PDB file of C-alpha atoms in Angstrom:
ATOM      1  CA  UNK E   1     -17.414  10.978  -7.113  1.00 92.00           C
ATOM      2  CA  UNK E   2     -16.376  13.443 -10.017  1.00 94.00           C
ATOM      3  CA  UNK E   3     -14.282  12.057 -12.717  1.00 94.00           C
ATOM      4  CA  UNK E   4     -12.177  13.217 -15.882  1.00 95.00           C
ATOM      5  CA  UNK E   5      -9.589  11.536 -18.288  1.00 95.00           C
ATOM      6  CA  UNK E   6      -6.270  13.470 -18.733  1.00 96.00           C
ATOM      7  CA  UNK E   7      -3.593  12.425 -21.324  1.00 96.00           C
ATOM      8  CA  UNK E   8      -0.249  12.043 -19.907  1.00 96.00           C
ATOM      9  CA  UNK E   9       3.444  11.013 -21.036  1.00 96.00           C
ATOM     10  CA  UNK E  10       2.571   7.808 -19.221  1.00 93.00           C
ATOM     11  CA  UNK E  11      -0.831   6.961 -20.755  1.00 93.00           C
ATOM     12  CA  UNK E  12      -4.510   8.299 -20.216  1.00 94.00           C
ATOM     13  CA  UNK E  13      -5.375   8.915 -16.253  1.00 95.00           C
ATOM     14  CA  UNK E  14      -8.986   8.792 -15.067  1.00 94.00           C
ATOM     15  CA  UNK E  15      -8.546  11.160 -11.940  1.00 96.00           C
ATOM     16  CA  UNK E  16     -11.379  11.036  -9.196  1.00 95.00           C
ATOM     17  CA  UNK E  17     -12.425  13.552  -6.865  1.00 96.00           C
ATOM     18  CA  UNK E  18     -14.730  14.034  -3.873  1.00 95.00           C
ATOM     19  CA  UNK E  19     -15.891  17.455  -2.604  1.00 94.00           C
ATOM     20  CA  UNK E  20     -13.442  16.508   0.218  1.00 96.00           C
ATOM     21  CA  UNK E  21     -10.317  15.622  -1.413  1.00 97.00           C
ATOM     22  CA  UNK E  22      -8.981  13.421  -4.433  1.00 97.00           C
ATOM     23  CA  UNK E  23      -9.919  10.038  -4.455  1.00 96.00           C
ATOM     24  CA  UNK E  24      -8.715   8.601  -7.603  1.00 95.00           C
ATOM     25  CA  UNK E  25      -5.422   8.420  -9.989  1.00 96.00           C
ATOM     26  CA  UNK E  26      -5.855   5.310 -12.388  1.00 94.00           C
ATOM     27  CA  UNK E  27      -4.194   4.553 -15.094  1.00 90.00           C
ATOM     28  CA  UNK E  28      -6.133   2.887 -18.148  1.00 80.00           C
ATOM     29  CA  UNK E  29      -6.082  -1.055 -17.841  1.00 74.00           C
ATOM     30  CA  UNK E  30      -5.327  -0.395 -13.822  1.00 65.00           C
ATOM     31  CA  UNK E  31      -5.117  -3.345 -11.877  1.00 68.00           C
ATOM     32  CA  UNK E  32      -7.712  -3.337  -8.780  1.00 68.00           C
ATOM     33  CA  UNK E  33     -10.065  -0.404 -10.228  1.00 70.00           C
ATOM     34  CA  UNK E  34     -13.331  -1.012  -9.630  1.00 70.00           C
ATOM     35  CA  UNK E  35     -14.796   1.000 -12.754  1.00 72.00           C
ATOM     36  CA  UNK E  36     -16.465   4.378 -12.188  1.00 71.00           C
ATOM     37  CA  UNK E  37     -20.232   3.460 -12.760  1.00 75.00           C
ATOM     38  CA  UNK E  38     -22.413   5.934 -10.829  1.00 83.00           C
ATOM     39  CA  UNK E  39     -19.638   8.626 -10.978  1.00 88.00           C
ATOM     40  CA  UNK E  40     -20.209  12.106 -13.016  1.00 87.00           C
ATOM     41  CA  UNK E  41     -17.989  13.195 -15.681  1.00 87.00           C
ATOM     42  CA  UNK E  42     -16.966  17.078 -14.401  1.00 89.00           C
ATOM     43  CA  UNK E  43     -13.852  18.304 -16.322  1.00 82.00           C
ATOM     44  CA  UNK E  44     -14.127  21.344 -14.004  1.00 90.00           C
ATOM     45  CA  UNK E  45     -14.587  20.535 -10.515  1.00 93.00           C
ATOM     46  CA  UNK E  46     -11.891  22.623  -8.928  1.00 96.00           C
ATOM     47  CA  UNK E  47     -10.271  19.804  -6.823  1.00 97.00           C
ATOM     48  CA  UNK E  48      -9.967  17.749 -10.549  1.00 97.00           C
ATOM     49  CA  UNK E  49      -8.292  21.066 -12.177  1.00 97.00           C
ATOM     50  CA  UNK E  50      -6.631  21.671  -9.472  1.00 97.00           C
ATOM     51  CA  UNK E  51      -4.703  18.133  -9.811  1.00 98.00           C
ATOM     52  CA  UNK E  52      -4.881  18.035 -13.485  1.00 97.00           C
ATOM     53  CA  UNK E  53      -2.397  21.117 -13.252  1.00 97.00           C
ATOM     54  CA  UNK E  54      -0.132  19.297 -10.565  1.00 98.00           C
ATOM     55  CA  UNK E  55       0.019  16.172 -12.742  1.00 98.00           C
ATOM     56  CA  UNK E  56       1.006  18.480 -15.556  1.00 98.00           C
ATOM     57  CA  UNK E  57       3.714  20.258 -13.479  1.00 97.00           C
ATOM     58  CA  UNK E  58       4.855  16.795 -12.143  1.00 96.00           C
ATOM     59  CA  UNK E  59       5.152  15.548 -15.608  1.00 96.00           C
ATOM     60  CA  UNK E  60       7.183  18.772 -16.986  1.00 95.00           C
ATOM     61  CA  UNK E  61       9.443  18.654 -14.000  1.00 92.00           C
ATOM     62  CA  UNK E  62       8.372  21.608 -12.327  1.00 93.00           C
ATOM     63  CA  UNK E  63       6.882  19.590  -9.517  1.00 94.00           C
ATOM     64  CA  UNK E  64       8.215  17.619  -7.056  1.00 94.00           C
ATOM     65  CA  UNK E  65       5.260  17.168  -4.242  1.00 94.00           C
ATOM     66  CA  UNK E  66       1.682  17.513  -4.514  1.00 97.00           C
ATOM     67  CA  UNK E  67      -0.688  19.959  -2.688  1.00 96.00           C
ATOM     68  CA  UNK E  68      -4.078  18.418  -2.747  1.00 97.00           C
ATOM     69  CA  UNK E  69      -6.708  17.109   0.382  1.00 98.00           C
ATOM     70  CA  UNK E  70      -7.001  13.472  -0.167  1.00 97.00           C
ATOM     71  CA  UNK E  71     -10.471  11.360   0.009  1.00 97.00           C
ATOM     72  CA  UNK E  72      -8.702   7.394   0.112  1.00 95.00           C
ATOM     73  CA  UNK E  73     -11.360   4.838   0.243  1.00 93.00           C
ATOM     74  CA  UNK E  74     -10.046   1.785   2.318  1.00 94.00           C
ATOM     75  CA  UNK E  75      -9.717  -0.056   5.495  1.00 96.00           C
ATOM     76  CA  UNK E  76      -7.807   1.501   8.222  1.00 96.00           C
ATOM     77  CA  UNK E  77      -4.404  -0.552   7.218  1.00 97.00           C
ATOM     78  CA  UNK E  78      -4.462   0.065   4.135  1.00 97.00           C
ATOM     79  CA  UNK E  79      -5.020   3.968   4.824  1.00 97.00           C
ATOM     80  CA  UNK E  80      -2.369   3.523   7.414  1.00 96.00           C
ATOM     81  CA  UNK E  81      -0.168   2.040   4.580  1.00 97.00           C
ATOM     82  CA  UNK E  82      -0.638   4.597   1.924  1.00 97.00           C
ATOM     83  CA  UNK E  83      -0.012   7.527   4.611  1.00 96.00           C
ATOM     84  CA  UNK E  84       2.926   5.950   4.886  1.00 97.00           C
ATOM     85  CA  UNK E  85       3.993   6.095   1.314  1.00 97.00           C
ATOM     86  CA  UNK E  86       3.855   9.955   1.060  1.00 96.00           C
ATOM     87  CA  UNK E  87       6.801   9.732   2.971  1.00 96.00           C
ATOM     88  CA  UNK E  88       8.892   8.396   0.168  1.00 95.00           C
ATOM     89  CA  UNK E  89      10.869  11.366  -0.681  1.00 94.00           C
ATOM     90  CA  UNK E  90      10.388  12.156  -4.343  1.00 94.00           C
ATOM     91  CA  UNK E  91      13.385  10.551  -6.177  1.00 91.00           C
ATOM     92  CA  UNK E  92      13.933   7.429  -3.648  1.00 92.00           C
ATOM     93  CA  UNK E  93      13.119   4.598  -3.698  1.00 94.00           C
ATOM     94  CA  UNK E  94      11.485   2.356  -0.399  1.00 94.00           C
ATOM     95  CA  UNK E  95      11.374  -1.488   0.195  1.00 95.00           C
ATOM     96  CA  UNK E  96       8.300  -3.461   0.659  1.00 95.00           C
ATOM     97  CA  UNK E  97      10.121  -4.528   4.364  1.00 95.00           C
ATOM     98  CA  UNK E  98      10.722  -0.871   5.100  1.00 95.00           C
ATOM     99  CA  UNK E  99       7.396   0.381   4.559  1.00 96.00           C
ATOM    100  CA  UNK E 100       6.219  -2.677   7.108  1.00 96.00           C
ATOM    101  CA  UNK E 101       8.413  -1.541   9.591  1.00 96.00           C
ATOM    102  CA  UNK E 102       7.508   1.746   9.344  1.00 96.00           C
ATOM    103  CA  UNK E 103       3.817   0.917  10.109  1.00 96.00           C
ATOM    104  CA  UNK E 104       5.054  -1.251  12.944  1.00 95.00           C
ATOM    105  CA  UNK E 105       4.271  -4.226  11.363  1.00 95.00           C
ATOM    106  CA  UNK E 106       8.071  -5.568  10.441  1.00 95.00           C
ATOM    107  CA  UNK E 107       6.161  -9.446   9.469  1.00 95.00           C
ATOM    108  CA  UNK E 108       3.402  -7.957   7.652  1.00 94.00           C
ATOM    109  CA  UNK E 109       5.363  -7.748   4.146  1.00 94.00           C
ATOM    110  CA  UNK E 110       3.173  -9.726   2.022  1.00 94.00           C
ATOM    111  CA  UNK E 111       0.114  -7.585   3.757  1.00 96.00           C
ATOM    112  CA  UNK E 112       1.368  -4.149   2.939  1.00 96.00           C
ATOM    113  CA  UNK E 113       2.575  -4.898  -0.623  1.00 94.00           C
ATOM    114  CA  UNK E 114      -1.346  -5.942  -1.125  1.00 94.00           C
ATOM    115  CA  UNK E 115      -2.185  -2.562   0.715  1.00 95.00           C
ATOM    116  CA  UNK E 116       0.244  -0.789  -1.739  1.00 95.00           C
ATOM    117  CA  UNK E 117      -1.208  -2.149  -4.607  1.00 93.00           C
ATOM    118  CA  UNK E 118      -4.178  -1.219  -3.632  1.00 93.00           C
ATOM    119  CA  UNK E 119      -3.363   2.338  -3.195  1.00 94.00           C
ATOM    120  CA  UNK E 120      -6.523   4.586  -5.210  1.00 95.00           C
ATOM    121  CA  UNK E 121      -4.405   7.814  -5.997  1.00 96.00           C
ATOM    122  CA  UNK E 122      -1.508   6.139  -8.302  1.00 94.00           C
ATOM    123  CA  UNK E 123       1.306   9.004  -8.610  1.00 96.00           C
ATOM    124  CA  UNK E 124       0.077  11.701  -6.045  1.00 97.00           C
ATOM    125  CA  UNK E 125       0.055   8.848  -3.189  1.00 97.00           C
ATOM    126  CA  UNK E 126       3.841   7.326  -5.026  1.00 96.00           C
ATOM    127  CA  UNK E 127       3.371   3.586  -4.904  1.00 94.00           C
ATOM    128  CA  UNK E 128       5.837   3.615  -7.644  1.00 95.00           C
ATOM    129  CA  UNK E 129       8.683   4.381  -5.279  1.00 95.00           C
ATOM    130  CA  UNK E 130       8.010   0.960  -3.388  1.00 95.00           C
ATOM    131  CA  UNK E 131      10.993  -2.262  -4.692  1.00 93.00           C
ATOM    132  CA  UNK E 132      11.682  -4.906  -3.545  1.00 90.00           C
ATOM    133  CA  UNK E 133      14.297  -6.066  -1.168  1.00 88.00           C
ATOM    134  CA  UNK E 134      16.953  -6.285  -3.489  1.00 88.00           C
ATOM    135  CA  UNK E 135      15.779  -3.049  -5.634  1.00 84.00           C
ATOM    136  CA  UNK E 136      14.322  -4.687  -8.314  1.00 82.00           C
ATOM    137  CA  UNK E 137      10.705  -3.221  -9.720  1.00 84.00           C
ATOM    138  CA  UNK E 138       8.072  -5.656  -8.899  1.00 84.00           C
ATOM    139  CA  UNK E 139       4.374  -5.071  -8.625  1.00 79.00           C
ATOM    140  CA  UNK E 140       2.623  -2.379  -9.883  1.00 84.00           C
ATOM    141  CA  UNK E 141      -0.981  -1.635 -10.638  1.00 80.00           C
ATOM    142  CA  UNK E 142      -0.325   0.619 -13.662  1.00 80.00           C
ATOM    143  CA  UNK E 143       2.152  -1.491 -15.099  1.00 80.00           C
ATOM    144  CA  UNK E 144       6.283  -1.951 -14.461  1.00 89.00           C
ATOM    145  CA  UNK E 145       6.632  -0.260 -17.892  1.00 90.00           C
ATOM    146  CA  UNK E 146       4.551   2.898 -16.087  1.00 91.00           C
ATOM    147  CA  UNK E 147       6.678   2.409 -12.517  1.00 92.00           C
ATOM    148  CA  UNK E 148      10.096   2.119 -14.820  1.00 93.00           C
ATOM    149  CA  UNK E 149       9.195   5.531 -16.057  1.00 95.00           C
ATOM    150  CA  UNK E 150       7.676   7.645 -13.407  1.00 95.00           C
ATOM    151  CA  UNK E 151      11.052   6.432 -10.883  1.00 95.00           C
ATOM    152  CA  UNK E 152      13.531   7.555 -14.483  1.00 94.00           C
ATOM    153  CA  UNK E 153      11.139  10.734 -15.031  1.00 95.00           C
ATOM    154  CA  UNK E 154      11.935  11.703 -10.741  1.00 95.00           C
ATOM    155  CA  UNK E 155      15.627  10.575 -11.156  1.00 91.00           C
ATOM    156  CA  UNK E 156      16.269  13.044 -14.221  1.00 87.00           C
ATOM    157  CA  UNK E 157      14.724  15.504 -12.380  1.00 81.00           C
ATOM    158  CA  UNK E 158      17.110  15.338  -9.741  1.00 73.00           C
ATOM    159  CA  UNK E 159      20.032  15.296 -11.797  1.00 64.00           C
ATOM    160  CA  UNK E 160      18.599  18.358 -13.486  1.00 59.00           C
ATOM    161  CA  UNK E 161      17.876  19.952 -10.116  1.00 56.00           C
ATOM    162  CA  UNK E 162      21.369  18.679  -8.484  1.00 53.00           C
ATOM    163  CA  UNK E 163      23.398  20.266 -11.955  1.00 58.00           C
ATOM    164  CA  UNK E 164      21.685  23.999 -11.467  1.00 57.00           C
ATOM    165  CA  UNK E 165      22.760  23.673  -7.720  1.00 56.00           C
ATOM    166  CA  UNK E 166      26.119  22.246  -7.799  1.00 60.00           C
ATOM    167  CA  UNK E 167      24.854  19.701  -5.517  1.00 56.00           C
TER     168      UNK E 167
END
């Protein structure tokens, strides 16, 4: 595993990356990271530049979705769970009950919120965009401060978007 620290508006990332596709997003003081002994430091390992320059975009508002090959280290559920995530469109929001349901496990609520919390690629894969039932921000492995911003930073993006469109 290849690793690099990036600043961003929400704090310092460590990003992670695999010849085969990115494997890490984590934010500094990230719940459920499991350190990065053994990995090498490679600030220009084309996968890592690569997302460093989506992250940037995504920050700025130029950037909306994310065009990278993913490498998620997990068990099969909780692959199956952060799949599912990436189909959060960018701006919305999901519940912890409708992301169950949409793995075709309606009871499994408690099971897929540890899956989600779980998820390796913080941002790219967009836990951030999972509430709960009733809207309100719970969980998040970067911090709610960090899931607070990253849903405002999407939602003024689509106002901005929505205002040059007349949508």
């Amino acid at each position: 595993m290849y690793f690099v620290e990036h600043p961003s508006p929400a704090g310092t990332l460590l990003l992670a990356a695999t010849e085969r596709g990115i494997g890490g997003v984590y934010f500094t003081e990230h719940r459920h990271f499991a350190g990065s002994h053994g990995w090498t430091m490679d600030g220009g390992q084309p996968l890592l530049r690569r997302l460093r320059s989506q992250l940037d975009e995504y920050f700025a508002g130029e950037r909306s979705e994310f065009d990278l090959p993913l490498d998620l280290a997990g068990t099969a559920f909780q692959k199956r769970v952060w799949n599912q995530l990436l189909d959060v469109p960018f701006g919305g929001t999901a519940t912890y009950g409708a992301q169950a349901s949409a793995i075709g496990h309606p009871n499994a609520v408690r099971a897929v919120g540890s899956a989600i919390g779980r998820n390796p690629v913080s941002i790219v894969v967009p836990c951030h965009r999972v509430v709960g039932r009733d809207g309100a921000l719970t969980g998040y492995a970067g911090g709610l401060e960090r899931k607070r911003y990253l849903l405002a930073l999407e939602a003024s993006f689509c106002r901005t978007v929505q205002k040059r469109t007349g949508a």
